[in-house]
PDB file of C-alpha atoms in Angstrom:
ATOM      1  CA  UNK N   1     -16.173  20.508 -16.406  1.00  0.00           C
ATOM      2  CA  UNK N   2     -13.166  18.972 -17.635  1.00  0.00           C
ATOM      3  CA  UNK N   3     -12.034  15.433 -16.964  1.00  0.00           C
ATOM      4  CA  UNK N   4      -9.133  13.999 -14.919  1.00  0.00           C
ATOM      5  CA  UNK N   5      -5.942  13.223 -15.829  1.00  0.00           C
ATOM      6  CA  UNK N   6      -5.652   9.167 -15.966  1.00  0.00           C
ATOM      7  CA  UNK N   7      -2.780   8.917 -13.133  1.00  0.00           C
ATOM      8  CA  UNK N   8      -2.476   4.589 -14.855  1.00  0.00           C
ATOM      9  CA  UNK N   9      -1.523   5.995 -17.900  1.00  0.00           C
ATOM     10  CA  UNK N  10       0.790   9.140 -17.693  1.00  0.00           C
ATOM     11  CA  UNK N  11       3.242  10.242 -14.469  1.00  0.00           C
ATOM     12  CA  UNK N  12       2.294  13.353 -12.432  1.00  0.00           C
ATOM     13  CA  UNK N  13       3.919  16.651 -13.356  1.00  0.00           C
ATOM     14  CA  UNK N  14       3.300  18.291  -9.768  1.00  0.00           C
ATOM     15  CA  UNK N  15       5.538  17.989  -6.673  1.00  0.00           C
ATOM     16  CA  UNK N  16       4.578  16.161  -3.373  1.00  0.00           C
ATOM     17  CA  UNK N  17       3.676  19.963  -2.143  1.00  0.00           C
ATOM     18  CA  UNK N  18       1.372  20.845  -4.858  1.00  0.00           C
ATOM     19  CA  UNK N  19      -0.530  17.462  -4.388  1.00  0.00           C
ATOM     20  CA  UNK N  20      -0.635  17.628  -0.595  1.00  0.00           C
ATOM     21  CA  UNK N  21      -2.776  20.890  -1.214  1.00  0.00           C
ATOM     22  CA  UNK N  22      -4.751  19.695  -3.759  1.00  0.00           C
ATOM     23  CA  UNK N  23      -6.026  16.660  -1.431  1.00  0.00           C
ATOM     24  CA  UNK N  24      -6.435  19.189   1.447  1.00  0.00           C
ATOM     25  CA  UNK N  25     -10.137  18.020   1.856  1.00  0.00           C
ATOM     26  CA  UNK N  26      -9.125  14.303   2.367  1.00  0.00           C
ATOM     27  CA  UNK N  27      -7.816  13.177   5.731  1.00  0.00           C
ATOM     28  CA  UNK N  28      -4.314  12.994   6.513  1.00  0.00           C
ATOM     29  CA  UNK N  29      -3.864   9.481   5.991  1.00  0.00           C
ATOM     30  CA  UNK N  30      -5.651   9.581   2.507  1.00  0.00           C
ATOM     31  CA  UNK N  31      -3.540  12.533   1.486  1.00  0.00           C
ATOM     32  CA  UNK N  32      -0.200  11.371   2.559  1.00  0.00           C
ATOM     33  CA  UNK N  33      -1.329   7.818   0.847  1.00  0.00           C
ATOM     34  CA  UNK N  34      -2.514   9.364  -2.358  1.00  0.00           C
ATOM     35  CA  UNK N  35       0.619  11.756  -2.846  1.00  0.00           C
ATOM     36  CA  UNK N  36       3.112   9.029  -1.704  1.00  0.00           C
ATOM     37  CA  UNK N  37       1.464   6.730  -4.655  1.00  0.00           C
ATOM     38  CA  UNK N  38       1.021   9.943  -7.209  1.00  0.00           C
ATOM     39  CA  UNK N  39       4.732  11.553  -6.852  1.00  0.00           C
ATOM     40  CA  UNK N  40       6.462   7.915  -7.372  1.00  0.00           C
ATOM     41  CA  UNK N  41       4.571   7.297 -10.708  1.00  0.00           C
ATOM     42  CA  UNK N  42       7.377   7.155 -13.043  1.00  0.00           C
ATOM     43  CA  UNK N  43       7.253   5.518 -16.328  1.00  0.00           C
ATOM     44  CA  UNK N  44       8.753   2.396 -15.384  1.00  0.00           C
ATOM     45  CA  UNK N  45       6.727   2.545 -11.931  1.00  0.00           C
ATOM     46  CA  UNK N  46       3.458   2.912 -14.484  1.00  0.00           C
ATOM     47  CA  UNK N  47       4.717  -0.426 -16.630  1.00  0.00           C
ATOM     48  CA  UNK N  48       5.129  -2.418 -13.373  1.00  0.00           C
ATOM     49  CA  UNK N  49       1.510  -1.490 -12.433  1.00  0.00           C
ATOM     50  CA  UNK N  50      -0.213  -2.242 -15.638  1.00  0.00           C
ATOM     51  CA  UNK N  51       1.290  -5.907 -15.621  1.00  0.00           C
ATOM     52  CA  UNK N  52       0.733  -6.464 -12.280  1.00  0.00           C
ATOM     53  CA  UNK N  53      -2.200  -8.693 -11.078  1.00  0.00           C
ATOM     54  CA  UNK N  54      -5.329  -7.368 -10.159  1.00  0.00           C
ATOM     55  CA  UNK N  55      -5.801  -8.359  -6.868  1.00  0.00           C
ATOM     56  CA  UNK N  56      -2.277  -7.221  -6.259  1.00  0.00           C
ATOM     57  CA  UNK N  57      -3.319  -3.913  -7.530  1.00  0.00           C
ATOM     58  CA  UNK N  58      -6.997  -4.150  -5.448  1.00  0.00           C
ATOM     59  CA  UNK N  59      -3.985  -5.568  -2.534  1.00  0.00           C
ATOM     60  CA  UNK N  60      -2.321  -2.153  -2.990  1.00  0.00           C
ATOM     61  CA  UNK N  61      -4.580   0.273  -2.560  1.00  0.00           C
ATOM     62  CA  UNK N  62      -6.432  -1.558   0.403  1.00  0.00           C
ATOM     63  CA  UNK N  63      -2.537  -0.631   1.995  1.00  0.00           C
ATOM     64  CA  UNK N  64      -2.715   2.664   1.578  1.00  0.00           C
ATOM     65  CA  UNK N  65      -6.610   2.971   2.759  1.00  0.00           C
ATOM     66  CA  UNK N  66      -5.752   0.901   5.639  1.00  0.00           C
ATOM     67  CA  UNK N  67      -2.849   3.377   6.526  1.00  0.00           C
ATOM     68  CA  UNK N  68      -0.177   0.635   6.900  1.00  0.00           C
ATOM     69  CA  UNK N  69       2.587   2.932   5.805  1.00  0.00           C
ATOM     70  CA  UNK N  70       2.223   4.834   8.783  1.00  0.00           C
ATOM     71  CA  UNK N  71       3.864   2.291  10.659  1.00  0.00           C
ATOM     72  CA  UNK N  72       5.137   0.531   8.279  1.00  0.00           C
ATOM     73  CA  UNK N  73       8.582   1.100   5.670  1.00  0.00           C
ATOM     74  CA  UNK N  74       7.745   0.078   1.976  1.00  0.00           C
ATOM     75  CA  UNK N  75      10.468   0.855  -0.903  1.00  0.00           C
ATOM     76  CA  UNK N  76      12.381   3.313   1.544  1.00  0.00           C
ATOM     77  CA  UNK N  77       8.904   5.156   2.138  1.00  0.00           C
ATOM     78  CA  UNK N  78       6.774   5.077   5.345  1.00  0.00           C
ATOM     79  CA  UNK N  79       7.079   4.715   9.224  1.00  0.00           C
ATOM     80  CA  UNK N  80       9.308   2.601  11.235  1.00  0.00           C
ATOM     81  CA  UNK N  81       7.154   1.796  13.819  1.00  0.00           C
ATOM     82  CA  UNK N  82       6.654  -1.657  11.968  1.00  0.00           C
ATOM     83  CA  UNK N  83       9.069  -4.491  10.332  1.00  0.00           C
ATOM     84  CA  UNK N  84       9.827  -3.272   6.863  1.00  0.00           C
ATOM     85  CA  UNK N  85       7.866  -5.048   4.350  1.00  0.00           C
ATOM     86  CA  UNK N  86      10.185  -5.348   1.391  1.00  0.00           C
ATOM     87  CA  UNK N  87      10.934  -9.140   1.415  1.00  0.00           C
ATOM     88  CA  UNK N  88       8.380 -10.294   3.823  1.00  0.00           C
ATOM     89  CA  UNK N  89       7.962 -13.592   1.264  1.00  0.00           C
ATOM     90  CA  UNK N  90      11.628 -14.331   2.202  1.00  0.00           C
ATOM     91  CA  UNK N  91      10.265 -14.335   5.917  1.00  0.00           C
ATOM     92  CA  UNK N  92       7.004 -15.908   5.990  1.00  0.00           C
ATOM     93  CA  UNK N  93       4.316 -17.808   4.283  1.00  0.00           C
ATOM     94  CA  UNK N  94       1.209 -16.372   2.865  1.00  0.00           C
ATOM     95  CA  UNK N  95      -1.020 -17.983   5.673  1.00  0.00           C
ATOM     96  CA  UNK N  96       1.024 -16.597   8.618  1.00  0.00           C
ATOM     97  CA  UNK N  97       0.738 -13.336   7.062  1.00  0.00           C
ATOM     98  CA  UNK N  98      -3.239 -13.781   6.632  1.00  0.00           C
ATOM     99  CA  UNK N  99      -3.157 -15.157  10.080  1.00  0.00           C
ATOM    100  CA  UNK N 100      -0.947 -12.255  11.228  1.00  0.00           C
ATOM    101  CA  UNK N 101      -3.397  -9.215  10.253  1.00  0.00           C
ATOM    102  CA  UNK N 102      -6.313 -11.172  12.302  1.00  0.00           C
ATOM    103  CA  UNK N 103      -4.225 -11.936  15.743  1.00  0.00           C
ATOM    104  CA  UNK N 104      -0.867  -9.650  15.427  1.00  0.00           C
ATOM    105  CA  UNK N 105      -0.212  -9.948  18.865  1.00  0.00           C
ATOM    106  CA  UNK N 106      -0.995 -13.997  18.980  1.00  0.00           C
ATOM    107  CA  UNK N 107       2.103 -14.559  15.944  1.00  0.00           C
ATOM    108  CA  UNK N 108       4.468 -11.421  17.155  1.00  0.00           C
ATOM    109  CA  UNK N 109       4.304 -10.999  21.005  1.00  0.00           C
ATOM    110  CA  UNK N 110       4.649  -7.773  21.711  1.00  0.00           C
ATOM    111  CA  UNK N 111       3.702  -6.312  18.346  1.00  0.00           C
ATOM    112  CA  UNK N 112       1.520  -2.941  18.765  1.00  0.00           C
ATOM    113  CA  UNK N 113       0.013  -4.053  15.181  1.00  0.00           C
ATOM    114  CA  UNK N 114      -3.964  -3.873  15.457  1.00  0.00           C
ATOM    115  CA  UNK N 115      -5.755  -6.720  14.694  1.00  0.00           C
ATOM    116  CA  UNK N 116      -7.543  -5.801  10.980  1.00  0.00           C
ATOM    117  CA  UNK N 117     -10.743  -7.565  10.124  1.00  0.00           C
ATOM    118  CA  UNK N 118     -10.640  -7.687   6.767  1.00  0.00           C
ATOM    119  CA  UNK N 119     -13.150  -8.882   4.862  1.00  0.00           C
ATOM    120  CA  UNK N 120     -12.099 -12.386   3.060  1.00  0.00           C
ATOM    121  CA  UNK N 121     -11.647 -10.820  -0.567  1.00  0.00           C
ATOM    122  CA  UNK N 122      -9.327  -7.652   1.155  1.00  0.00           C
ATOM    123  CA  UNK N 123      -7.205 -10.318   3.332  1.00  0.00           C
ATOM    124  CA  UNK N 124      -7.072 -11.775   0.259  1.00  0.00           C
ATOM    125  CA  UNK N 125      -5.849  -9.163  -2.024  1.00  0.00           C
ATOM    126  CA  UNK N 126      -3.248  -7.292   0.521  1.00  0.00           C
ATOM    127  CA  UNK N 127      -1.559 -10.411   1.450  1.00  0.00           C
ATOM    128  CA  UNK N 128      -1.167 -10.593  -2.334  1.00  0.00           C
ATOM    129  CA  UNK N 129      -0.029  -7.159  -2.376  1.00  0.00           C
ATOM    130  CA  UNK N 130       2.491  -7.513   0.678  1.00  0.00           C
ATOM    131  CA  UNK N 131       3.969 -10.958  -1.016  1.00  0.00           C
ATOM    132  CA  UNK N 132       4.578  -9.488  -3.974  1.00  0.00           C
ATOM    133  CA  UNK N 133       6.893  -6.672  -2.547  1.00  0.00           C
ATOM    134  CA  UNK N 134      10.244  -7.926  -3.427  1.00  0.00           C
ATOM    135  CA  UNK N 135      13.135  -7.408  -1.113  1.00  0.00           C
TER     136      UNK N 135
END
């Protein structure tokens, strides 16, 4: 009956425990995703997101869907299966980064990176998101 909290506009009060139950109906990925995003929302984390781009935003959130920080380190946070991805503008160009989530395996021999098949607008939007990481 009552409405959400807007997570944009105010941080969390609850721990990463207290969130992980609350999402206990989503999958794994989703939860871990969702409470990773919701227990970093400080104030200044909030300012940063309200200023940033849309399709970096859109960008975002197709990363966490897609489960990338599974394998993948991001601000300290994530697997290490993957190259960390702080930086990754200091390392390569947008198009070998759109090229990179069709073909991994074709730009990083050996990589155990599945190929994504994004739809244009998504490739578009997380190889926003993953440029804009800074290192």
């Amino acid at each position: 009956g009552r409405s959400a909290p807007d997570l944009a506009a105010m941080p969390t009060p609850k721990d990463a425990a207290w969130l992980r139950n609350h999402f206990k109906s989503l999958s794994e990925n989703e939860a871990t995703a969702l409470v990773q995003l919701l227990s970093k929302r400080t104030e200044d984390v909030l300012d940063a997101w309200r200023k940033a781009p849309e399709d970096v935003v859109q960008g975002a959130m197709i990363y966490h869907e897609s489960g990338c920080s599974s394998c993948h380190t991001l601000n300290g946070e994530g697997g290490n299966e993957g190259p960390v991805l702080n930086g990754l503008r200091l390392r390569h160009d947008r198009e070998w980064v759109k090229a990179h989530f069709a073909d991994p395996a074709k730009l990083s021999p050996g990589s155990e990176m599945p190929p994504f098949n994004f739809k244009p607008e998504e490739l578009d939007r997380i190889t926003s998101y993953v440029m804009s990481i800074p290192k």
